[in-house]
N, CA and C atoms as an extended XYZ file, in Angstrom:
240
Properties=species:S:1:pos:R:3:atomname:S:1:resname:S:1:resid:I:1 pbc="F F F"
N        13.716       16.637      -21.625 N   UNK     1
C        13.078       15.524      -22.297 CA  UNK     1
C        12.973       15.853      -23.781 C   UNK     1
N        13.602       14.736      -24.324 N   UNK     2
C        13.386       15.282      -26.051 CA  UNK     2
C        12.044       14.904      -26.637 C   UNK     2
N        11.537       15.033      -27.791 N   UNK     3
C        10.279       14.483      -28.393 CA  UNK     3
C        10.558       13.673      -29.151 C   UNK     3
N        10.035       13.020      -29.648 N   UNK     4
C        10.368       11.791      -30.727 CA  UNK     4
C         9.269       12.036      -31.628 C   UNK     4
N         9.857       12.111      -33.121 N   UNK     5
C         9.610       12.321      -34.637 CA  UNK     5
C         7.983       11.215      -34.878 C   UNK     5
N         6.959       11.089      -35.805 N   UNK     6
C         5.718       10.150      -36.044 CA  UNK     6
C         6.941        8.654      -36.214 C   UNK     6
N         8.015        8.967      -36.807 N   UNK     7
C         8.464        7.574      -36.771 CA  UNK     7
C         8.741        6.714      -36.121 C   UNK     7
N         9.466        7.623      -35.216 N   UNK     8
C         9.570        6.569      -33.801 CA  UNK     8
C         8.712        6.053      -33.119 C   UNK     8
N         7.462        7.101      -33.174 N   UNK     9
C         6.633        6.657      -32.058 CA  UNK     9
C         5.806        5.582      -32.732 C   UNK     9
N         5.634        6.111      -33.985 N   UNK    10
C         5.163        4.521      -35.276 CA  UNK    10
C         6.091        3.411      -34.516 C   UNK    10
N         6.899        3.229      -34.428 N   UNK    11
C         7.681        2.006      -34.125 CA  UNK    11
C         7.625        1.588      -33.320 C   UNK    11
N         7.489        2.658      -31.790 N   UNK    12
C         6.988        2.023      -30.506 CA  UNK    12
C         5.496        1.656      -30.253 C   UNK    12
N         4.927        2.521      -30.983 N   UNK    13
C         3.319        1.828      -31.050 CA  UNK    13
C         3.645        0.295      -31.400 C   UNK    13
N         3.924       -0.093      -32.646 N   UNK    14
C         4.090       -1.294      -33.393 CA  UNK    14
C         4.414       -2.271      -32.361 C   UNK    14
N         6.108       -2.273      -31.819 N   UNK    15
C         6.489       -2.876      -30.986 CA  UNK    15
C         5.799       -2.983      -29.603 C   UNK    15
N         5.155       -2.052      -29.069 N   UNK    16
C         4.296       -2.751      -28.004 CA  UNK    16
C         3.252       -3.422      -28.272 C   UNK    16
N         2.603       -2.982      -29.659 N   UNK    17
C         1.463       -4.047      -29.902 CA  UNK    17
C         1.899       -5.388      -30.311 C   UNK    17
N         3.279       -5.329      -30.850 N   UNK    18
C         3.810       -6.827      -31.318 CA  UNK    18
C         3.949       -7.785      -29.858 C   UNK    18
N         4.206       -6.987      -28.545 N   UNK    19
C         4.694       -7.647      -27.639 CA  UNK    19
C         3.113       -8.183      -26.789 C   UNK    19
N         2.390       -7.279      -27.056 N   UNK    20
C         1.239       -7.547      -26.425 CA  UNK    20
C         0.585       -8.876      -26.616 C   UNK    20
N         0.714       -9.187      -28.711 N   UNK    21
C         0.289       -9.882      -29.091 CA  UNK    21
C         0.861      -10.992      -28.680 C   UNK    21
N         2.391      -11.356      -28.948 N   UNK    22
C         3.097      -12.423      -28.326 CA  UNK    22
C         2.865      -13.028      -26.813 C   UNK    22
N         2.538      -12.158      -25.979 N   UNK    23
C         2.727      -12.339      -24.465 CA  UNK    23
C         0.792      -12.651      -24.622 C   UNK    23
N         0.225      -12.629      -25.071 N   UNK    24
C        -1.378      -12.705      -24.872 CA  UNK    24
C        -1.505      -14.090      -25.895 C   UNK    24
N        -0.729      -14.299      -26.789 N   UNK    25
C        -0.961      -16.090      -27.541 CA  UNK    25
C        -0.056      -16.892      -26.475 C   UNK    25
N         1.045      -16.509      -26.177 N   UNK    26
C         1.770      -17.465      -24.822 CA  UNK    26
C         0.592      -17.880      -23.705 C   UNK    26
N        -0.200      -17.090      -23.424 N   UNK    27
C        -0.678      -16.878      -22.154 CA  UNK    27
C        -1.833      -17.792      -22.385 C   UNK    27
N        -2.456      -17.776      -23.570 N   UNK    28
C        -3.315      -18.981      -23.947 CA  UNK    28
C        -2.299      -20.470      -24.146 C   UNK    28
N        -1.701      -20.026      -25.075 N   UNK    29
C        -1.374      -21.381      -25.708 CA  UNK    29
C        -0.429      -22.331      -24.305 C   UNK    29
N         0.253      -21.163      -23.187 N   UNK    30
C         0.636      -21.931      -21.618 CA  UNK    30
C        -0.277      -22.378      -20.558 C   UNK    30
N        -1.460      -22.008      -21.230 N   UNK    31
C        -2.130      -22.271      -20.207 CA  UNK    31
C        -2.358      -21.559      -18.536 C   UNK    31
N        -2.290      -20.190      -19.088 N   UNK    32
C        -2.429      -19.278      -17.698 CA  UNK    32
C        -0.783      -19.150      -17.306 C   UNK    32
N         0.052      -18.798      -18.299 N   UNK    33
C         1.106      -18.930      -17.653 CA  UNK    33
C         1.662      -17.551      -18.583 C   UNK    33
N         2.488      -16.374      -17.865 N   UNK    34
C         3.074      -15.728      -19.260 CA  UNK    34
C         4.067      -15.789      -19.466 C   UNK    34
N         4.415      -14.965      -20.636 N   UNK    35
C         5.714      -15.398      -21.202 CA  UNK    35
C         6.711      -13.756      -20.803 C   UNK    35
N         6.208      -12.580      -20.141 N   UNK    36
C         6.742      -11.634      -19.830 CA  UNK    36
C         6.319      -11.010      -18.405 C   UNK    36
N         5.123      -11.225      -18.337 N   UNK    37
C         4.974      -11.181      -16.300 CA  UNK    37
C         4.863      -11.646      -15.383 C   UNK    37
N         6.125      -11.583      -15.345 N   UNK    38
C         7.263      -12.629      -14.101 CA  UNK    38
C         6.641      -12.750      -12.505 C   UNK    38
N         6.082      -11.768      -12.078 N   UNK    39
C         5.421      -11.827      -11.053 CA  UNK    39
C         4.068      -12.482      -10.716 C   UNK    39
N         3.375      -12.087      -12.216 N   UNK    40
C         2.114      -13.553      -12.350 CA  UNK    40
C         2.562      -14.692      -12.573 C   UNK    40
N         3.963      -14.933      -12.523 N   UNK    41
C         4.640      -16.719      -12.560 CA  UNK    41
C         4.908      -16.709      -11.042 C   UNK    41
N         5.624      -15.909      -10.873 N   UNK    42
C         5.958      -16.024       -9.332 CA  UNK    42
C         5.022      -16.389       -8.386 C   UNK    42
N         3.513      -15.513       -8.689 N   UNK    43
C         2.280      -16.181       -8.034 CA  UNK    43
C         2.440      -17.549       -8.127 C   UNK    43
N         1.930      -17.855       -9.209 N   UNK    44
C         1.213      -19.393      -10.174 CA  UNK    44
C         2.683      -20.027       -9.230 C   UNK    44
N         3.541      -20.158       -9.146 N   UNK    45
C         4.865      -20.616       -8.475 CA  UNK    45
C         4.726      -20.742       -7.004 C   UNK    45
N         4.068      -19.961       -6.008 N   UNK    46
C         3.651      -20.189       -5.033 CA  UNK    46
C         2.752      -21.200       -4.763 C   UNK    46
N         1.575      -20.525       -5.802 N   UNK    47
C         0.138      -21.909       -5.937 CA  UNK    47
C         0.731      -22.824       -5.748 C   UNK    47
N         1.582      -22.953       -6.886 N   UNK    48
C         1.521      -24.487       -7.397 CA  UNK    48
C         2.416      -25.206       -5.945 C   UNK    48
N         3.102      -24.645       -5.495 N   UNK    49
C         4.434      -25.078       -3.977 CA  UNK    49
C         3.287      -25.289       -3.123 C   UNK    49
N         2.049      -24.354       -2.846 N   UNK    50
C         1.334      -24.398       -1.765 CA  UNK    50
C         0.269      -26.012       -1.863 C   UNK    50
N        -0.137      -25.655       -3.454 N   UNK    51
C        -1.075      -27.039       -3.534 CA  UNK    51
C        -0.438      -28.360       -3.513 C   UNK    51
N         1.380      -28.268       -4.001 N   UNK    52
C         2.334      -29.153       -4.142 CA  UNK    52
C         1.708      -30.094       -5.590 C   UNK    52
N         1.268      -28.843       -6.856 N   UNK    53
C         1.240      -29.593       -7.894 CA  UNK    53
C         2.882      -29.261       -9.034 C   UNK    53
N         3.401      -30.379       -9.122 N   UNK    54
C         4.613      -30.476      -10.237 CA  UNK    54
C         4.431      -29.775      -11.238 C   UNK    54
N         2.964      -30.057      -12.166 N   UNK    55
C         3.395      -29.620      -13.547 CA  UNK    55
C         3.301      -27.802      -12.803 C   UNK    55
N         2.386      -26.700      -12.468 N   UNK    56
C         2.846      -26.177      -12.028 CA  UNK    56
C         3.816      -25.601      -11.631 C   UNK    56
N         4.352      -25.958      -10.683 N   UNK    57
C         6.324      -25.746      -10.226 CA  UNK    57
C         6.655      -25.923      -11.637 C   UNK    57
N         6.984      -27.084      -12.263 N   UNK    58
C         8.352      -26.971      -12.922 CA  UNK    58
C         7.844      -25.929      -14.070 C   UNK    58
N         6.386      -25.877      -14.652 N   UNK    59
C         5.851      -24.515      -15.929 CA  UNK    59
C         6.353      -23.553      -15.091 C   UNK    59
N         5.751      -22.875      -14.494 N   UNK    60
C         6.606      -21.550      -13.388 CA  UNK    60
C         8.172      -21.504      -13.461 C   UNK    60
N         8.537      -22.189      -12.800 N   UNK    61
C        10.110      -22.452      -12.780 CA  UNK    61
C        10.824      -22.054      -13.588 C   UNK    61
N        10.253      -23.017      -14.669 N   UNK    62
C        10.715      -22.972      -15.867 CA  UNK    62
C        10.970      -21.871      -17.219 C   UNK    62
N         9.724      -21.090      -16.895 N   UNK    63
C         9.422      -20.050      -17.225 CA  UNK    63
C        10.500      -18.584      -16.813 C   UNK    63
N        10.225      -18.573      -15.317 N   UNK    64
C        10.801      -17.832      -14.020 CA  UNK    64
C        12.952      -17.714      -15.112 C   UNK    64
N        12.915      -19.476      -15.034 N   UNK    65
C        14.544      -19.887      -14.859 CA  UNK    65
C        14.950      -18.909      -16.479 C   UNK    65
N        14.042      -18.952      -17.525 N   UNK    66
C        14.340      -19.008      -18.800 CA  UNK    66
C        14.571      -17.482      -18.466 C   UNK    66
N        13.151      -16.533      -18.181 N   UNK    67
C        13.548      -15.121      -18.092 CA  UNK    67
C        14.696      -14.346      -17.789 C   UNK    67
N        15.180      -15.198      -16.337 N   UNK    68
C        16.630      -14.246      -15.672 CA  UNK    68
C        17.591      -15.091      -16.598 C   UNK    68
N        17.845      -16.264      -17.443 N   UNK    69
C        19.013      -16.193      -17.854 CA  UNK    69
C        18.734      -15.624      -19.421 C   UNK    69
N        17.612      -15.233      -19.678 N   UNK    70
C        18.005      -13.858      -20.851 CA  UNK    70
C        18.144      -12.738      -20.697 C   UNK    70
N        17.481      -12.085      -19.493 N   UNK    71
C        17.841      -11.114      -19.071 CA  UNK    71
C        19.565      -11.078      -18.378 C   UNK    71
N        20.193      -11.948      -18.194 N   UNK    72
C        21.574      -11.892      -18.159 CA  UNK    72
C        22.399      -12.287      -18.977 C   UNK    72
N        22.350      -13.316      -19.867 N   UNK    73
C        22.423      -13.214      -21.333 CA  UNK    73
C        22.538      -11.755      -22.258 C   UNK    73
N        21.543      -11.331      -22.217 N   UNK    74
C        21.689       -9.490      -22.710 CA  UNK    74
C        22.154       -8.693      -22.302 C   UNK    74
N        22.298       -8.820      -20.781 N   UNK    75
C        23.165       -7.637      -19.997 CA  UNK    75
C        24.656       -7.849      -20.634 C   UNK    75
N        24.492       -8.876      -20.970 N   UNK    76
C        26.663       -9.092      -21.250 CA  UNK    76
C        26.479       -8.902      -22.777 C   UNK    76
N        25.405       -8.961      -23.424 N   UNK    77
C        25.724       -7.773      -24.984 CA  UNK    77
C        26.652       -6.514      -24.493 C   UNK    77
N        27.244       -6.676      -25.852 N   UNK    78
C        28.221       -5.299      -25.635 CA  UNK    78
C        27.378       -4.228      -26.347 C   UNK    78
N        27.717       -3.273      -25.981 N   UNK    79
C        26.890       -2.166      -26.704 CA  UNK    79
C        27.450       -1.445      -27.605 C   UNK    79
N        26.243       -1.039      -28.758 N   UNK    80
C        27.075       -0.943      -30.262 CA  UNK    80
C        27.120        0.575      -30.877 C   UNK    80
């Protein structure tokens, strides 16, 4: 395992707090919905199938649909 230099880890501090911040204003501004944990959609995605409310399903869904096609979207970046 190598160590990483104050800079890097400066940068990964940064970047997880940048992501924290993003995924915690989504989560308000969606209305209980996030924008990076897919499995608390997947819940809210059940709810919403079980209570059979729409806006529900399709926010989930929608959410759910957007994640895997960026996460496959990026997999086909070539690497540099």
């Amino acid at each position: 395992m190598s160590r990483l230099g104050r800079e890097a880890l400066v940068l990964a501090a940064c970047l997880a707090l940048t992501a924290g911040f993003v995924d915690a204003v989504g989560f308000l501004e969606l209305g209980g919905f996030f924008l990076s944990f897919m499995s608390g959609n997947t819940t809210r995605l059940g709810v919403g199938l079980a209570a059979n409310e729409v806006t529900v399903l399709s926010r989930a869904g929608l959410l759910i649909g957007m994640f895997v096609a960026g996460v496959t979207l990026a997999s086909l970046l070539p690497e540099t």
